[in-house]
Amino acid sequence: MRIYNVELLVYGQVAVKRAIDFSTEKELDLGNVFRSDISIRPHKQGFLISSTVYTADQDRAYKVALLFIGKMLDILSLRTNSPLNVSLNEYRQIENGNNVRAVINREEFMLCFRVARDLNLNQNKLLRAFSWYRKGLYTDDPFDKFLAFWNAISVVADGYCNDNERTRQGIINKIWDCFITLWGECADWEYINGDDRWVNDNNDIRNKIAHGGVTVDVQYVENVISKLPIVQNIAYKLLQQWAERLGTNVAFEMH
């Protein structure tokens, strides 16, 4: 066993103004606490972040760092609502014409690490939903994007719905239950405009994509793309508000 230092490139519409250094507790497994030194440096595509990892070999050090930093990025991605992806050495060319970047300071990075650690230990399903949401933001494939956003919704619904005879009948009823818990009856759900088939229809699209039960043509792809903005908005709102319900105000909390 030895200490390794792993450096990763995080690329996305974020920026840091100056070098940031701090240490934070890493506890990927309950009771297995290791203090990790974090170093963050500006980069034209986002930022470079390095983390110390105490483990057996280089391969495991990379995997642990990727998991540890990835969980922090799940929180930061939700806070900024922007795609953040990570690489060991792949410097991507990002040419989207968007020069607007969220500036992240030391306090926000520390907050994201702290919230990620807390959720990993106490609300792992919510953190898993955040991870799916981040994947939906950074993937380019419209089918993968739809699946990721819908999975974020489904993970929350499966993990936090009320346990009753209706919700035991399947994921559609679980999603309905969570939506009603937060937003009341369907007529009051933002973005959905009273469409009481919205959950069923989008879950059907999810199943067809996931299980290959669809003929992929231009019209079907365009149909999925047209549904993405609302699915993303619903997923974002659900994750934000369920985090608040659990006492973790991910989007706005700052100490």
Short mmCIF file of C-alpha atoms in Angstrom, two decimals:
data_model
loop_
_atom_site.label_atom_id
_atom_site.label_comp_id
_atom_site.label_asym_id
_atom_site.label_seq_id
_atom_site.Cartn_x
_atom_site.Cartn_y
_atom_site.Cartn_z
CA MET A 1 0.00 0.00 0.00
CA ARG A 2 1.19 3.50 -0.80
CA ILE A 3 -0.09 7.00 -1.51
CA TYR A 4 -0.69 7.85 -5.17
CA ASN A 5 -1.50 11.22 -6.69
CA VAL A 6 -4.02 11.03 -9.54
CA GLU A 7 -4.67 13.99 -11.84
CA LEU A 8 -7.82 14.25 -13.94
CA LEU A 9 -9.08 16.76 -16.47
CA VAL A 10 -12.64 17.92 -15.92
CA TYR A 11 -14.02 19.57 -19.02
CA GLY A 12 -17.22 21.58 -19.25
CA GLN A 13 -18.62 25.09 -18.94
CA VAL A 14 -16.91 25.81 -15.62
CA ALA A 15 -13.80 27.72 -14.65
CA VAL A 16 -11.55 28.35 -11.67
CA LYS A 17 -9.79 31.68 -11.30
CA ARG A 18 -6.75 30.52 -9.34
CA ALA A 19 -5.11 27.45 -7.85
CA ILE A 20 -7.11 25.80 -5.06
CA ASP A 21 -5.71 23.42 -2.45
CA PHE A 22 -7.42 21.75 0.50
CA SER A 23 -7.86 18.37 2.15
CA THR A 24 -11.11 16.48 2.59
CA GLU A 25 -12.27 13.18 4.03
CA LYS A 26 -12.89 10.36 1.60
CA GLU A 27 -15.21 7.64 2.88
CA LEU A 28 -16.43 5.54 -0.02
CA ASP A 29 -17.20 2.71 2.41
CA LEU A 30 -18.67 3.24 5.87
CA GLY A 31 -15.91 3.49 8.46
CA ASN A 32 -13.08 3.43 5.91
CA VAL A 33 -11.96 7.05 6.21
CA PHE A 34 -8.94 8.48 4.40
CA ARG A 35 -7.98 12.13 4.23
CA SER A 36 -7.27 13.12 0.66
CA ASP A 37 -5.32 16.16 -0.53
CA ILE A 38 -7.10 17.97 -3.35
CA SER A 39 -5.37 20.30 -5.80
CA ILE A 40 -7.33 22.17 -8.49
CA ARG A 41 -5.80 24.23 -11.29
CA PRO A 42 -7.32 26.31 -14.09
CA HIS A 43 -7.49 24.78 -17.56
CA LYS A 44 -8.87 26.23 -20.79
CA GLN A 45 -11.40 23.38 -21.05
CA GLY A 46 -12.47 23.41 -17.39
CA PHE A 47 -10.03 22.52 -14.63
CA LEU A 48 -7.40 19.99 -13.62
CA ILE A 49 -8.00 18.23 -10.32
CA SER A 50 -5.64 15.91 -8.49
CA SER A 51 -6.37 13.74 -5.48
CA THR A 52 -4.17 11.62 -3.24
CA VAL A 53 -5.28 8.01 -2.92
CA TYR A 54 -3.96 5.40 -0.48
CA THR A 55 -4.21 2.03 -2.17
CA ALA A 56 -2.34 -0.98 -3.52
CA ASP A 57 -1.46 -0.08 -7.12
CA GLN A 58 -1.75 2.53 -9.87
CA ASP A 59 -4.74 0.97 -11.59
CA ARG A 60 -6.79 0.90 -8.40
CA ALA A 61 -5.63 4.42 -7.54
CA TYR A 62 -7.07 5.71 -10.82
CA LYS A 63 -10.37 3.88 -10.30
CA VAL A 64 -10.74 5.13 -6.72
CA ALA A 65 -9.92 8.72 -7.73
CA LEU A 66 -12.37 8.53 -10.63
CA LEU A 67 -15.11 7.31 -8.30
CA PHE A 68 -14.29 9.82 -5.55
CA ILE A 69 -14.04 12.85 -7.83
CA GLY A 70 -16.96 11.64 -9.94
CA LYS A 71 -19.30 11.75 -6.94
CA MET A 72 -18.24 15.33 -6.24
CA LEU A 73 -18.88 16.19 -9.90
CA ASP A 74 -22.38 14.71 -9.63
CA ILE A 75 -23.14 17.39 -7.03
CA LEU A 76 -21.37 20.20 -8.90
CA SER A 77 -23.08 19.29 -12.17
CA LEU A 78 -26.51 19.57 -10.54
CA ARG A 79 -25.58 22.87 -8.89
CA THR A 80 -24.45 24.38 -12.19
CA ASN A 81 -26.90 22.35 -14.32
CA SER A 82 -24.13 21.90 -16.86
CA PRO A 83 -22.30 18.90 -18.33
CA LEU A 84 -19.07 17.95 -16.58
CA ASN A 85 -17.01 15.03 -17.81
CA VAL A 86 -13.71 13.67 -16.62
CA SER A 87 -10.66 12.15 -18.28
CA LEU A 88 -7.22 10.98 -17.22
CA ASN A 89 -5.43 12.29 -20.28
CA GLU A 90 -7.93 12.91 -23.09
CA TYR A 91 -7.84 16.61 -23.89
CA ARG A 92 -10.97 17.09 -25.95
CA GLN A 93 -11.56 19.83 -28.45
CA ILE A 94 -14.68 21.64 -27.31
CA GLU A 95 -16.08 23.85 -30.05
CA ASN A 96 -19.61 24.78 -29.07
CA GLY A 97 -19.23 28.55 -29.22
CA ASN A 98 -20.31 28.93 -25.60
CA ASN A 99 -17.84 31.08 -23.66
CA VAL A 100 -20.06 31.47 -20.59
CA ARG A 101 -18.65 29.47 -17.69
CA ALA A 102 -19.70 29.07 -14.07
CA VAL A 103 -16.85 30.14 -11.80
CA ILE A 104 -16.28 27.63 -8.99
CA ASN A 105 -14.43 28.72 -5.85
CA ARG A 106 -12.75 26.83 -3.04
CA GLU A 107 -15.82 26.86 -0.78
CA GLU A 108 -18.06 25.37 -3.46
CA PHE A 109 -15.62 22.56 -4.23
CA MET A 110 -15.36 21.75 -0.53
CA LEU A 111 -19.15 21.83 -0.22
CA CYS A 112 -19.57 19.42 -3.14
CA PHE A 113 -17.08 16.95 -1.67
CA ARG A 114 -18.83 17.16 1.71
CA VAL A 115 -22.33 16.70 0.30
CA ALA A 116 -21.16 13.83 -1.92
CA ARG A 117 -19.62 12.06 1.08
CA ASP A 118 -22.77 12.53 3.15
CA LEU A 119 -25.08 11.30 0.40
CA ASN A 120 -22.81 8.36 -0.38
CA LEU A 121 -23.11 7.21 3.22
CA ASN A 122 -26.71 8.16 3.96
CA GLN A 123 -28.71 8.69 0.75
CA ASN A 124 -26.91 6.63 -1.86
CA LYS A 125 -29.92 6.31 -4.15
CA LEU A 126 -30.22 10.08 -4.42
CA LEU A 127 -26.53 10.34 -5.26
CA ARG A 128 -26.99 7.63 -7.88
CA ALA A 129 -29.81 9.66 -9.41
CA PHE A 130 -27.48 12.69 -9.53
CA SER A 131 -24.95 10.53 -11.38
CA TRP A 132 -27.51 9.57 -14.01
CA TYR A 133 -28.48 13.22 -14.41
CA ARG A 134 -24.86 14.24 -14.99
CA LYS A 135 -24.53 11.51 -17.61
CA GLY A 136 -27.62 12.87 -19.33
CA LEU A 137 -26.00 16.29 -19.47
CA TYR A 138 -22.70 15.24 -21.00
CA THR A 139 -23.66 12.45 -23.39
CA ASP A 140 -24.32 13.42 -27.01
CA ASP A 141 -26.44 10.44 -28.06
CA PRO A 142 -30.14 11.41 -27.75
CA PHE A 143 -31.20 7.88 -26.74
CA ASP A 144 -28.52 7.69 -24.04
CA LYS A 145 -29.50 11.18 -22.90
CA PHE A 146 -33.18 10.21 -22.62
CA LEU A 147 -32.33 7.00 -20.74
CA ALA A 148 -30.06 8.85 -18.32
CA PHE A 149 -32.60 11.54 -17.45
CA TRP A 150 -35.39 8.97 -17.13
CA ASN A 151 -33.20 6.75 -14.98
CA ALA A 152 -32.56 9.72 -12.68
CA ILE A 153 -36.32 10.09 -12.23
CA SER A 154 -36.81 6.34 -11.79
CA VAL A 155 -34.06 5.93 -9.19
CA VAL A 156 -35.62 8.62 -6.99
CA ALA A 157 -39.08 7.12 -7.46
CA ASP A 158 -37.94 3.59 -6.69
CA GLY A 159 -35.97 4.66 -3.64
CA TYR A 160 -38.27 7.19 -2.02
CA CYS A 161 -41.90 6.56 -3.00
CA ASN A 162 -44.47 5.69 -0.37
CA ASP A 163 -44.72 1.96 0.15
CA ASN A 164 -48.30 0.95 -0.57
CA GLU A 165 -50.31 -1.45 -2.67
CA ARG A 166 -50.32 0.90 -5.64
CA THR A 167 -46.58 1.62 -5.73
CA ARG A 168 -45.80 -2.08 -5.42
CA GLN A 169 -47.32 -2.53 -8.89
CA GLY A 170 -44.36 -0.94 -10.66
CA ILE A 171 -42.21 2.04 -11.53
CA ILE A 172 -44.94 4.07 -13.24
CA ASN A 173 -46.98 4.20 -10.04
CA LYS A 174 -43.84 4.97 -8.05
CA ILE A 175 -43.09 7.98 -10.26
CA TRP A 176 -46.70 9.16 -9.98
CA ASP A 177 -46.49 8.81 -6.21
CA CYS A 178 -43.36 10.96 -5.95
CA PHE A 179 -44.74 13.60 -8.31
CA ILE A 180 -47.96 13.80 -6.29
CA THR A 181 -45.98 14.00 -3.05
CA LEU A 182 -44.07 17.04 -4.32
CA TRP A 183 -46.46 18.75 -6.71
CA GLY A 184 -50.00 17.61 -6.01
CA GLU A 185 -52.32 16.43 -8.75
CA CYS A 186 -51.25 16.06 -12.38
CA ALA A 187 -52.98 19.27 -13.48
CA ASP A 188 -50.52 21.20 -11.29
CA TRP A 189 -47.30 19.57 -12.56
CA GLU A 190 -45.04 22.15 -14.19
CA TYR A 191 -43.98 21.49 -17.82
CA ILE A 192 -46.45 18.60 -18.25
CA ASN A 193 -49.57 20.72 -18.78
CA GLY A 194 -52.01 18.23 -17.30
CA ASP A 195 -50.99 15.34 -19.58
CA ASP A 196 -51.96 12.33 -17.46
CA ARG A 197 -50.27 9.99 -19.96
CA TRP A 198 -46.90 11.73 -19.68
CA VAL A 199 -45.31 9.26 -17.24
CA ASN A 200 -46.68 6.21 -19.04
CA ASP A 201 -45.71 7.40 -22.52
CA ASN A 202 -42.17 8.38 -21.57
CA ASN A 203 -41.62 5.20 -19.59
CA ASP A 204 -42.74 3.29 -22.68
CA ILE A 205 -40.12 5.16 -24.74
CA ARG A 206 -37.52 4.27 -22.11
CA ASN A 207 -38.42 0.58 -22.31
CA LYS A 208 -38.34 0.51 -26.10
CA ILE A 209 -34.92 2.19 -26.21
CA ALA A 210 -33.46 0.06 -23.42
CA HIS A 211 -34.74 -3.25 -24.78
CA GLY A 212 -34.28 -2.54 -28.48
CA GLY A 213 -37.99 -2.71 -29.23
CA VAL A 214 -38.03 0.19 -31.66
CA THR A 215 -37.27 0.79 -35.32
CA VAL A 216 -34.72 3.58 -35.37
CA ASP A 217 -35.49 6.09 -38.11
CA VAL A 218 -35.17 9.84 -38.44
CA GLN A 219 -38.74 10.48 -37.31
CA TYR A 220 -38.35 8.42 -34.13
CA VAL A 221 -35.03 10.08 -33.26
CA GLU A 222 -36.57 13.51 -33.78
CA ASN A 223 -39.51 12.50 -31.58
CA VAL A 224 -37.16 11.50 -28.75
CA ILE A 225 -35.12 14.70 -29.16
CA SER A 226 -38.30 16.79 -28.95
CA LYS A 227 -39.13 15.22 -25.58
CA LEU A 228 -35.70 15.74 -24.03
CA PRO A 229 -36.11 19.33 -22.74
CA ILE A 230 -39.19 18.50 -20.66
CA VAL A 231 -37.75 15.20 -19.38
CA GLN A 232 -34.57 17.03 -18.38
CA ASN A 233 -36.49 19.85 -16.67
CA ILE A 234 -38.63 17.39 -14.73
CA ALA A 235 -35.57 15.37 -13.68
CA TYR A 236 -33.74 18.50 -12.54
CA LYS A 237 -36.70 19.81 -10.57
CA LEU A 238 -37.36 16.41 -8.99
CA LEU A 239 -33.74 15.97 -7.89
CA GLN A 240 -33.50 19.48 -6.48
CA GLN A 241 -36.73 19.28 -4.55
CA TRP A 242 -36.25 15.74 -3.29
CA ALA A 243 -32.81 16.71 -2.02
CA GLU A 244 -34.43 19.61 -0.16
CA ARG A 245 -37.06 17.22 1.21
CA LEU A 246 -34.27 15.04 2.61
CA GLY A 247 -32.55 18.06 4.14
CA THR A 248 -29.82 18.41 1.52
CA ASN A 249 -30.22 21.66 -0.39
CA VAL A 250 -27.74 20.73 -3.10
CA ALA A 251 -28.53 23.52 -5.51
CA PHE A 252 -28.28 26.53 -3.22
CA GLU A 253 -26.61 25.54 0.03
CA MET A 254 -23.35 27.39 0.67
CA HIS A 255 -21.40 27.65 3.90
#
